[in-house]
Every structure is written in C-alpha cells, then in structure tokens.
PDB file of C-alpha atoms in Angstrom:
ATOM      1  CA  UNK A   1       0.000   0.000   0.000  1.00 60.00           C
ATOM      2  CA  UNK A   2       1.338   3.345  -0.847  1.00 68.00           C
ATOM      3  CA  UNK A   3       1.998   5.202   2.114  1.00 88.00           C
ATOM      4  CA  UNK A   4       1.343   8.887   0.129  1.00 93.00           C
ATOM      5  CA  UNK A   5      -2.307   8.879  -1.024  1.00 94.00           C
ATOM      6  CA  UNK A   6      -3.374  12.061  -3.419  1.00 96.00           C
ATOM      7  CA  UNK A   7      -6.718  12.981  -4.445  1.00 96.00           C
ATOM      8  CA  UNK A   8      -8.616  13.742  -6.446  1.00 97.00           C
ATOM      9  CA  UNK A   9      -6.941  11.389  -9.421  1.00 94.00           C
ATOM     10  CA  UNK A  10      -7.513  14.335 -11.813  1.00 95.00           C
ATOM     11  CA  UNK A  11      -9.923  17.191 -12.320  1.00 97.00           C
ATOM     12  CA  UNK A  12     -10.767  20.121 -14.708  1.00 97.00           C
ATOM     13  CA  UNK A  13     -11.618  23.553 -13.866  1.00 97.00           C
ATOM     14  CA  UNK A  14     -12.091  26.588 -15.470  1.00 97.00           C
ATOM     15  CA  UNK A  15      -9.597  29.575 -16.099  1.00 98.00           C
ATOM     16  CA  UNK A  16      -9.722  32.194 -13.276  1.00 97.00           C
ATOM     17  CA  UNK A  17     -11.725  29.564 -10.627  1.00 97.00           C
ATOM     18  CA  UNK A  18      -9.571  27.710  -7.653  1.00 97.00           C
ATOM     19  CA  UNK A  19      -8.640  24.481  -6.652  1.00 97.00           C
ATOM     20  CA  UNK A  20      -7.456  22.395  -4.373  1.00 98.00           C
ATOM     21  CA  UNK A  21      -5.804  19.200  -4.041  1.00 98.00           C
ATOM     22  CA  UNK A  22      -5.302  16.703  -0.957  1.00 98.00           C
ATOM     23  CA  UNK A  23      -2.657  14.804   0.112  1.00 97.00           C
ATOM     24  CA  UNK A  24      -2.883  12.281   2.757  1.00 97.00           C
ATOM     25  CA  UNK A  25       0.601   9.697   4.211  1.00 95.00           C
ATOM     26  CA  UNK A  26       1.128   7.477   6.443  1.00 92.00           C
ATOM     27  CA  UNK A  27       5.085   8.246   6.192  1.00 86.00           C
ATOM     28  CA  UNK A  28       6.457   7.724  10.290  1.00 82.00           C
ATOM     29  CA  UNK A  29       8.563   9.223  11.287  1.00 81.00           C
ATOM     30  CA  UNK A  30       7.757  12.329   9.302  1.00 82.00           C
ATOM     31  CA  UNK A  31      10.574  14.648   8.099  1.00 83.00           C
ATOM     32  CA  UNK A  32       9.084  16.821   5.295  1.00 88.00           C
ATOM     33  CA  UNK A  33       6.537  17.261   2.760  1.00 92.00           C
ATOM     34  CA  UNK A  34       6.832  18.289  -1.149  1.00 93.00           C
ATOM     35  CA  UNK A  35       4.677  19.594  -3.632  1.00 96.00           C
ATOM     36  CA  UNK A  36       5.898  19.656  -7.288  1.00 96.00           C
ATOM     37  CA  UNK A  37       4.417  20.445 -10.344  1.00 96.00           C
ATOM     38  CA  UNK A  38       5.121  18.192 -13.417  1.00 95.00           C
ATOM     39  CA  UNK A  39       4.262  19.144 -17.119  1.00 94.00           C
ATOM     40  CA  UNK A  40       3.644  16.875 -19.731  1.00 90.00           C
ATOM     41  CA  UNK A  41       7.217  14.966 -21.093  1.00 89.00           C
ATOM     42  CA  UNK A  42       9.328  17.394 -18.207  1.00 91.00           C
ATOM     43  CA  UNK A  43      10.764  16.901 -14.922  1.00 92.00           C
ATOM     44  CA  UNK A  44       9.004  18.049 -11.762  1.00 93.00           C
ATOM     45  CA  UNK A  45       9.770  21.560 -10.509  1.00 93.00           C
ATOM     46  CA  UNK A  46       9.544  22.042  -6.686  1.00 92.00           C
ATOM     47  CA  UNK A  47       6.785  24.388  -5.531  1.00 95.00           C
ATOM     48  CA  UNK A  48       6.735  24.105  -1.448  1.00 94.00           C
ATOM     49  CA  UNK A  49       8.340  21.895   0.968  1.00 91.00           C
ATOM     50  CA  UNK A  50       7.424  21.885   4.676  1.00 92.00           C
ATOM     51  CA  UNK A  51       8.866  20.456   7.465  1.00 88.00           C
ATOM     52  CA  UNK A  52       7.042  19.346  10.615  1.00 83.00           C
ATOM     53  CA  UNK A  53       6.769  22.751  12.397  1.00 88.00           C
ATOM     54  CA  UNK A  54       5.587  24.516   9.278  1.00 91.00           C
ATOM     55  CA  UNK A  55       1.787  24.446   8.467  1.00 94.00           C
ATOM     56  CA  UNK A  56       1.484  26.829   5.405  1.00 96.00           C
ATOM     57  CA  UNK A  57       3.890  27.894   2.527  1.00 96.00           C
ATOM     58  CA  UNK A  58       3.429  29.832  -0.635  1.00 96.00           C
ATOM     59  CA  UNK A  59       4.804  29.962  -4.092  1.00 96.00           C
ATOM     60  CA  UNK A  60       2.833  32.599  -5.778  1.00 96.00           C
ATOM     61  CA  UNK A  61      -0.573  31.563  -6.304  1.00 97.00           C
ATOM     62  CA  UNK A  62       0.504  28.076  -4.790  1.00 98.00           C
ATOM     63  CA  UNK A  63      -0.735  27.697  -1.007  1.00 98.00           C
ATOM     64  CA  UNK A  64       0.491  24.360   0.693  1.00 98.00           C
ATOM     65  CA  UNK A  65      -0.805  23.610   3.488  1.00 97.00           C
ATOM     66  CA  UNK A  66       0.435  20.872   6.571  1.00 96.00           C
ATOM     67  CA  UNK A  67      -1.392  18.976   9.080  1.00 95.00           C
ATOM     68  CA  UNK A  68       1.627  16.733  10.708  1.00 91.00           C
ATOM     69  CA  UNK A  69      -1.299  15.519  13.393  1.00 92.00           C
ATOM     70  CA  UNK A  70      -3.512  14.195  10.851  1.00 94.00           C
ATOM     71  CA  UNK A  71      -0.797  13.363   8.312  1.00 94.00           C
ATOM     72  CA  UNK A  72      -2.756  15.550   5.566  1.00 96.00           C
ATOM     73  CA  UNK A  73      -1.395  18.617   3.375  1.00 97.00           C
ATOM     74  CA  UNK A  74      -3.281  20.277   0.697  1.00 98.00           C
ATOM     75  CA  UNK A  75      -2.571  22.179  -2.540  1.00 98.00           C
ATOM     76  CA  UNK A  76      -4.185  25.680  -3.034  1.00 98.00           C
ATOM     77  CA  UNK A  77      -4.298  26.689  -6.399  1.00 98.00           C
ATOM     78  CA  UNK A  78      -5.372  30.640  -6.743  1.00 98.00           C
ATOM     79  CA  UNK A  79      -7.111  32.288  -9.590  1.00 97.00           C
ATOM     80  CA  UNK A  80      -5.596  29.249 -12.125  1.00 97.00           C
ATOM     81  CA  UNK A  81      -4.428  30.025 -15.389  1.00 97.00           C
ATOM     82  CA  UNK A  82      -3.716  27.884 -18.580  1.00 97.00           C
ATOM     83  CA  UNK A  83      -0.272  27.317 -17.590  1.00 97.00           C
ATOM     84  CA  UNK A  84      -1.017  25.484 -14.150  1.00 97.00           C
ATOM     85  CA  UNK A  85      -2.514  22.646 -16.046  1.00 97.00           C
ATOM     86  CA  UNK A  86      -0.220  19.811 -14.829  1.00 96.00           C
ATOM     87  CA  UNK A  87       0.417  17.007 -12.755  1.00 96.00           C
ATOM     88  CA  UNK A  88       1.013  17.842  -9.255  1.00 97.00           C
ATOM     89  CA  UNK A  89       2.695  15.433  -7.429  1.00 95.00           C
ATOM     90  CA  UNK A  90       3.103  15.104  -3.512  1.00 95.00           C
ATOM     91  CA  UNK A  91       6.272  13.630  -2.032  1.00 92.00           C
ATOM     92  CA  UNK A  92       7.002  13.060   1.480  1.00 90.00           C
ATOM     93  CA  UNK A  93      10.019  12.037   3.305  1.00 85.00           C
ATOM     94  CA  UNK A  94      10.649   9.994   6.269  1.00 80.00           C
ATOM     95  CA  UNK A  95      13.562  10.026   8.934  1.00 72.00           C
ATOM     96  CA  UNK A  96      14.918   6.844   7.043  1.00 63.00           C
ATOM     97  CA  UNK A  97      18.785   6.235   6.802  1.00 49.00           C
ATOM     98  CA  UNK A  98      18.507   5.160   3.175  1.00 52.00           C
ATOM     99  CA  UNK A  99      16.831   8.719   2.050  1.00 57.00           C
ATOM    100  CA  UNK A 100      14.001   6.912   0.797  1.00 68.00           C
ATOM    101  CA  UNK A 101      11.291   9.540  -0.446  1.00 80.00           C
ATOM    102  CA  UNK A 102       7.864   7.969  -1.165  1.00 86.00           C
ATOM    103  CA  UNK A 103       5.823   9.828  -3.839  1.00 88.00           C
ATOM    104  CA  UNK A 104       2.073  10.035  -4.435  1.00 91.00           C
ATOM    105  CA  UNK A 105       0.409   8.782  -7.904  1.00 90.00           C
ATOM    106  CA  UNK A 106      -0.248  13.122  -8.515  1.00 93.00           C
ATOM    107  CA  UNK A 107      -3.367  14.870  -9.597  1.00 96.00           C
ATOM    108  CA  UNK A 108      -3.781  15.781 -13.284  1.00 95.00           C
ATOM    109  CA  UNK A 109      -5.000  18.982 -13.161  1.00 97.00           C
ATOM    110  CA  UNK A 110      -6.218  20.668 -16.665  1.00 97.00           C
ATOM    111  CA  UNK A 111      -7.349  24.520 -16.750  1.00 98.00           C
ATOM    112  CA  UNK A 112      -9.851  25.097 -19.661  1.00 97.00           C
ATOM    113  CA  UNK A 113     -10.317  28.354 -20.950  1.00 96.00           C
TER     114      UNK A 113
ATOM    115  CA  UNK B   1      17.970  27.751  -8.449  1.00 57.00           C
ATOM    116  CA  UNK B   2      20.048  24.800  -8.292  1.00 62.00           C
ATOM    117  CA  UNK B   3      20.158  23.021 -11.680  1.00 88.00           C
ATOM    118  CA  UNK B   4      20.247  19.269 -12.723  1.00 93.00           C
ATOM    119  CA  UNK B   5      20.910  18.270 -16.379  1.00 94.00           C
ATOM    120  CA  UNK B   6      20.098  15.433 -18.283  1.00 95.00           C
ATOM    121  CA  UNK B   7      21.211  14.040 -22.026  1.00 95.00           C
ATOM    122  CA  UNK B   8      19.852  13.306 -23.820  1.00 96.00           C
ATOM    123  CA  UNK B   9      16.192  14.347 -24.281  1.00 95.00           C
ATOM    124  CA  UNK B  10      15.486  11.807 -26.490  1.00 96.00           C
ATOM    125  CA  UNK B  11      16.941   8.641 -27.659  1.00 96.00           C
ATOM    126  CA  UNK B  12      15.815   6.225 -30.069  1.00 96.00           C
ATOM    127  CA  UNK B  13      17.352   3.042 -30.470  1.00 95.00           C
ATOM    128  CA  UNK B  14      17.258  -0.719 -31.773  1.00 96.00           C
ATOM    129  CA  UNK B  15      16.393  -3.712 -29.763  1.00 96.00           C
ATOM    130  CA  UNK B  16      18.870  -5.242 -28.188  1.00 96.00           C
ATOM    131  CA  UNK B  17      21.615  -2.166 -28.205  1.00 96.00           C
ATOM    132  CA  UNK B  18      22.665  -0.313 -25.142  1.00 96.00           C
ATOM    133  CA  UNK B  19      21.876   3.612 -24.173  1.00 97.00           C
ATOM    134  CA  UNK B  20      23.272   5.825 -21.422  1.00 97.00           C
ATOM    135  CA  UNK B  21      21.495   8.313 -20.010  1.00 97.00           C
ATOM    136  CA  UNK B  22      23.470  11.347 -18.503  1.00 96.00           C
ATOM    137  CA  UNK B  23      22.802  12.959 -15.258  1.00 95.00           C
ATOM    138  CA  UNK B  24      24.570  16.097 -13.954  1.00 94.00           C
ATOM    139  CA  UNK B  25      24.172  18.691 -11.201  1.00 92.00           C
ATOM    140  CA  UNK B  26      25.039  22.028 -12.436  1.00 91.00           C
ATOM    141  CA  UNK B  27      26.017  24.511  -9.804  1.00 85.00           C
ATOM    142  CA  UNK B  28      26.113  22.098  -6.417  1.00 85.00           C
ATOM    143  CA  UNK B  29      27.507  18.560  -5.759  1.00 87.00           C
ATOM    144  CA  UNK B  30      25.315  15.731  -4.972  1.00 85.00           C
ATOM    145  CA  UNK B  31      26.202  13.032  -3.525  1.00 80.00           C
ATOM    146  CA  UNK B  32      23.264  11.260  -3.666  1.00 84.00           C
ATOM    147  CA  UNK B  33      21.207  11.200  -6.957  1.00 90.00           C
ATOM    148  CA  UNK B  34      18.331   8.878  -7.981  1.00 91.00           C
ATOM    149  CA  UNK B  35      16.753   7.745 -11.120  1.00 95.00           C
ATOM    150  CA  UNK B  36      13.321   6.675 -12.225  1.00 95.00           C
ATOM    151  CA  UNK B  37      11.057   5.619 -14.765  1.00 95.00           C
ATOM    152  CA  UNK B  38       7.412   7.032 -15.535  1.00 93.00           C
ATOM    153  CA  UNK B  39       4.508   5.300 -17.226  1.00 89.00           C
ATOM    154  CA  UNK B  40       2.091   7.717 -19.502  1.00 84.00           C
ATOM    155  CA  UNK B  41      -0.614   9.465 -17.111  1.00 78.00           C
ATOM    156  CA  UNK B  42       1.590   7.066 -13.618  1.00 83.00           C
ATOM    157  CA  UNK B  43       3.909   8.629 -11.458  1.00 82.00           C
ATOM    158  CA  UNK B  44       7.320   8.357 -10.676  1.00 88.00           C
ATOM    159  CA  UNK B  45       8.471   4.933  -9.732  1.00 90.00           C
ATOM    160  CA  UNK B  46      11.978   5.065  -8.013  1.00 89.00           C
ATOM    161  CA  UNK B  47      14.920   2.938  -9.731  1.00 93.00           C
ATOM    162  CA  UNK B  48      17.567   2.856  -7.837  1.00 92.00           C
ATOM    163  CA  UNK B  49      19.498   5.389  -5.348  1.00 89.00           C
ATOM    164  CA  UNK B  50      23.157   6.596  -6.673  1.00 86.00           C
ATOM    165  CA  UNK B  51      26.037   7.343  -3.757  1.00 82.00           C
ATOM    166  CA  UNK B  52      28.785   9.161  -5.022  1.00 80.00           C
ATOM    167  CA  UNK B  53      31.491   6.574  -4.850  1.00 80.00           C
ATOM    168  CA  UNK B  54      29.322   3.180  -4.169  1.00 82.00           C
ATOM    169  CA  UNK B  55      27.260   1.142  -5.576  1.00 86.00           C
ATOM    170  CA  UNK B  56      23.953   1.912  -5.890  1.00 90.00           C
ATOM    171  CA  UNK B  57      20.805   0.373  -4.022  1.00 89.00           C
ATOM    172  CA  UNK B  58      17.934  -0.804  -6.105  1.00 93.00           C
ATOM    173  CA  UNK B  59      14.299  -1.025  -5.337  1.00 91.00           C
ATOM    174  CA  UNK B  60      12.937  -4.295  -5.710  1.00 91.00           C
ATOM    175  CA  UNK B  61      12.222  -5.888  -9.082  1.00 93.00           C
ATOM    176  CA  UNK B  62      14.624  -3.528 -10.614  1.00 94.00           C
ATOM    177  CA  UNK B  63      17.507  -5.635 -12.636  1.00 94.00           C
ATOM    178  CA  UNK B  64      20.985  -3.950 -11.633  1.00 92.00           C
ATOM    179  CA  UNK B  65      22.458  -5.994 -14.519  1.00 94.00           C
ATOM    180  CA  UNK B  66      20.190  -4.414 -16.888  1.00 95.00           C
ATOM    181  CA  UNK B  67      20.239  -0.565 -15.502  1.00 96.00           C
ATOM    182  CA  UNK B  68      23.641   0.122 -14.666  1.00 95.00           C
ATOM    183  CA  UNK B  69      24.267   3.152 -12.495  1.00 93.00           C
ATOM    184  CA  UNK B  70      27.381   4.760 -11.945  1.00 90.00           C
ATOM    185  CA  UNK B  71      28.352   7.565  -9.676  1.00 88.00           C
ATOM    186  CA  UNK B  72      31.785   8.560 -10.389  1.00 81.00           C
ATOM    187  CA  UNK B  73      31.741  12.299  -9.710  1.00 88.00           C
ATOM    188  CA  UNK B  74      29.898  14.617  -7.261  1.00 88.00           C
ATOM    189  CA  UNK B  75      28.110  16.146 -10.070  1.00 91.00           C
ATOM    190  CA  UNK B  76      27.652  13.142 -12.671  1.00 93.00           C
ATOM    191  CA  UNK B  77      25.384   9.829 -12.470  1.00 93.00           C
ATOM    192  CA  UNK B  78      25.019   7.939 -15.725  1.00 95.00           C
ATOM    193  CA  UNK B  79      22.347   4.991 -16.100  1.00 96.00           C
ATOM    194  CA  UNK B  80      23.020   2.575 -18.872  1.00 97.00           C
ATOM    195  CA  UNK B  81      19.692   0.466 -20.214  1.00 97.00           C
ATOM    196  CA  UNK B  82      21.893  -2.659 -21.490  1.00 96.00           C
ATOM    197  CA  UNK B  83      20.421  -4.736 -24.207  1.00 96.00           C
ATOM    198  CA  UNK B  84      17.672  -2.568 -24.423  1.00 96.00           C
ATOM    199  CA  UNK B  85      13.841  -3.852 -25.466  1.00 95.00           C
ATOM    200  CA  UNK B  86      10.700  -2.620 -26.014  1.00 95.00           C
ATOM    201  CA  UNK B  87       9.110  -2.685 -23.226  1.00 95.00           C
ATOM    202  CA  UNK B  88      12.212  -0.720 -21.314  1.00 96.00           C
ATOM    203  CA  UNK B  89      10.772   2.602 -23.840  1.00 96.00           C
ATOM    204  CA  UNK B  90       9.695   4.716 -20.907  1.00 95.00           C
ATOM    205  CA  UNK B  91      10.561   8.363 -19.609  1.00 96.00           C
ATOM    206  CA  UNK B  92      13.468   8.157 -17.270  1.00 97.00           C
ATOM    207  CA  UNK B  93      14.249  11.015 -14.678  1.00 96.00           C
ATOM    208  CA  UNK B  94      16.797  12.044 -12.412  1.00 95.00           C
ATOM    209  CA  UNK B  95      17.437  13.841  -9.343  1.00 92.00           C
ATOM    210  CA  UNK B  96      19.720  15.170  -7.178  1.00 90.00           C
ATOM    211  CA  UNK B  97      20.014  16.820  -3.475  1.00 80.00           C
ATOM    212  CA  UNK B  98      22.230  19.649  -2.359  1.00 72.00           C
ATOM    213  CA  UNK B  99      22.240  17.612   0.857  1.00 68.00           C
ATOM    214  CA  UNK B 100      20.587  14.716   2.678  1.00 59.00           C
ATOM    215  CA  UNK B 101      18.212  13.674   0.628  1.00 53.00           C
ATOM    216  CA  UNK B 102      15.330  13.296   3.174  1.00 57.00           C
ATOM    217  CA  UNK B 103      15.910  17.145   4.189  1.00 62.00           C
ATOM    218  CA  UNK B 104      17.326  18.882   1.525  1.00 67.00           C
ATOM    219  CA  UNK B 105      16.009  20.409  -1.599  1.00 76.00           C
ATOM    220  CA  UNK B 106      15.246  17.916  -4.445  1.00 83.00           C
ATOM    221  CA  UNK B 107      15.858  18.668  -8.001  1.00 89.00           C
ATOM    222  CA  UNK B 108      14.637  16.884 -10.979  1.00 93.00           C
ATOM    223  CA  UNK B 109      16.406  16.778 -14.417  1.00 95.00           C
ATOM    224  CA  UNK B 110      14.352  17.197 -17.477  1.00 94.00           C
ATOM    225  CA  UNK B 111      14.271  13.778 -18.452  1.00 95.00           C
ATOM    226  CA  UNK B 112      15.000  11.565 -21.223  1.00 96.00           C
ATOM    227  CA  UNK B 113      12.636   9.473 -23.405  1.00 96.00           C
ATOM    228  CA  UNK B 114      13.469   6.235 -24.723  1.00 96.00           C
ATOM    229  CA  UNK B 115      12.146   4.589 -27.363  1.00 96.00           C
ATOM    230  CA  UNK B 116      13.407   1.412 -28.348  1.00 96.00           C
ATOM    231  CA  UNK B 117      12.486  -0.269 -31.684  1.00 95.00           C
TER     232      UNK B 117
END
C-alpha cells in the first residue's frame, strides 16, 4: 500500500476559478513534505516543501498547506491560469537512513479556458 | 535555483543495443542522486538510489544488470539500459540533493525518453 495517497486522481476547472488538491501519508517518522508540479514529457519543478513545524507555505498563487497531526497537506491553487494545467505530485520524506522519499500517484490537473 | 541536467532528451534506439542516459548537477555537488522511470498518465516509480562513490541500491524488481548506475563524480550519475527492449521505452528522470536527501532540496532533471524499436 502506498503510504502517500493524493486525491482527487484528476480534475478540470475553469480559467480564473480555484482548486485544491489533498494529500494524505502514512510516512512515520515524518521529516518533510513536497509539492511539485510536473508538465507533460518534463521533470518536476519544486513548488513548497514543509517540514514538521511549518503548516502553510506559498509559491505565488501556490498555497500548501500541513497537518503533521492528521498526516494531511493540501494544494491551493489561486485564480488558475492555462499554464497550471499539470500534474502535481506530492512527495514526502521519512527520517529513514537510506533517504528513501515515497511519492504520491499526482493529480492531473487541466485549466480550460 | 540549483540546476540538474540530463542528455539526452530523447533517444531512439534498436532492440537489443545499449543507451546511457546522462545525469549532472550544475552549480552544487550531490552526492546522492536517484533515477526513475514514468509510465504515460503514472507517477514516478523510483529505480535505484546513486552514492557518489558506491554502488547503488535498487528497489525491488529492478535488474541492476540491466540498468547500470554509476556515480563517479559529485556532479555526474550515468544509467546505462543494457540490451535494451521494447518494453524498457519509458521516460526516465533524475534527481539530485544539495544535501541529505530526506531534508534537503530535491531537483529533478528534465528527463529523457526512450524509445526502443
């Protein structure tokens, strides 16, 4: 079982409106939390990453948020434009010797004018 | 921002040739970097982990004899797809870490498609 769970799978809103997507882990012990944003055929770009003590971080129009009680974070996307439509991927890392980051399926997200 | 590379973009090859795959950190060393292959519309599943110096650790059900990962520098990992097939044509990415991995900033390379005839 995948211990980073993102939802929804995908979704489509329209140009302007806001969004947000969920990520829930089961990652123990918890170091930090990642957002990136992957387009089509390109590497991911980092947009936030939290530690433990952190509970909200922005990037522009990008609002993560962190619950490290309830093991949730959330992606706030403001006012979207056609250029946020992308996979969004959440990765989270745990205090593990061998570095090992465990990354969430992502949310397709797709902006339509 | 920190900068990883990768070459090439795109490779095309025959069945049962071998292709390297280039990783380098631009402006930082990294002595950790990690490779792994995406499915259309799936996310990233995790290859291997590359230690400067070491061999590197696989995740299960990868083949080390048929990905071969070297780590010779601080700022270069290369992964070789030996004997190449079909079914290896995927999108492979790096990344690298200004630090420990679990704690410092990630950076992904562009990646590099393969297709293999």
């Amino acid at each position: 079982k995948n211990q980073v769970e993102q939802s929804p799978q995908s979704l489509i809103i329209l140009e302007g409106k806001n969004c947000t997507l969920q990520c829930n882990y089961t990652v123990s012990p918890f170091s930090n939390l990642r957002w990136y944003k992957q387009d089509t055929g390109r590497g991911p770009v980092s947009l936030t990453i939290m530690t433990f003590s952190e509970n909200t971080k922005s990037n522009g129009r990008y609002t993560a948020t962190l619950d490290a009680d309830t093991k949730q974070s959330s992606l706030h996307i403001t006012a979207s434009q056609l250029s946020d439509s992308a996979s969004y991927i959440c990765v989270v890392s745990g205090w593990y010797n061998d570095y090992k980051l465990s990354f969430g399926a992502g949310t397709t997200v797709t902006v339509r004018a | 921002g920190a900068v990883v590379s990768q070459h090439p973009s795109r490779v095309i090859c025959k069945s049962g040739t071998s292709v390297k795959i280039e990783c380098r950190s631009l402006d930082f060393q990294a002595t950790t970097m990690f490779w792994y292959r995406q499915f259309p519309k799936q996310s990233l599943m995790l290859m291997a982990t590359s230690n400067e110096g070491s061999k590197a650790t696989y995740e299960q059900g990868v083949e080390k004899d048929k990905f071969l990962i070297n780590h010779a520098s601080l700022t270069l990992s290369t992964l070789t797809v030996t004997s190449a097939h079909p079914e290896d044509s995927s999108f492979y990415i790096c990344s690298a870490s200004d630090g420990r991995a679990n704690t410092g900033e990630l950076f992904f390379g562009e990646g590099s498609r393969l297709t293999v005839l």
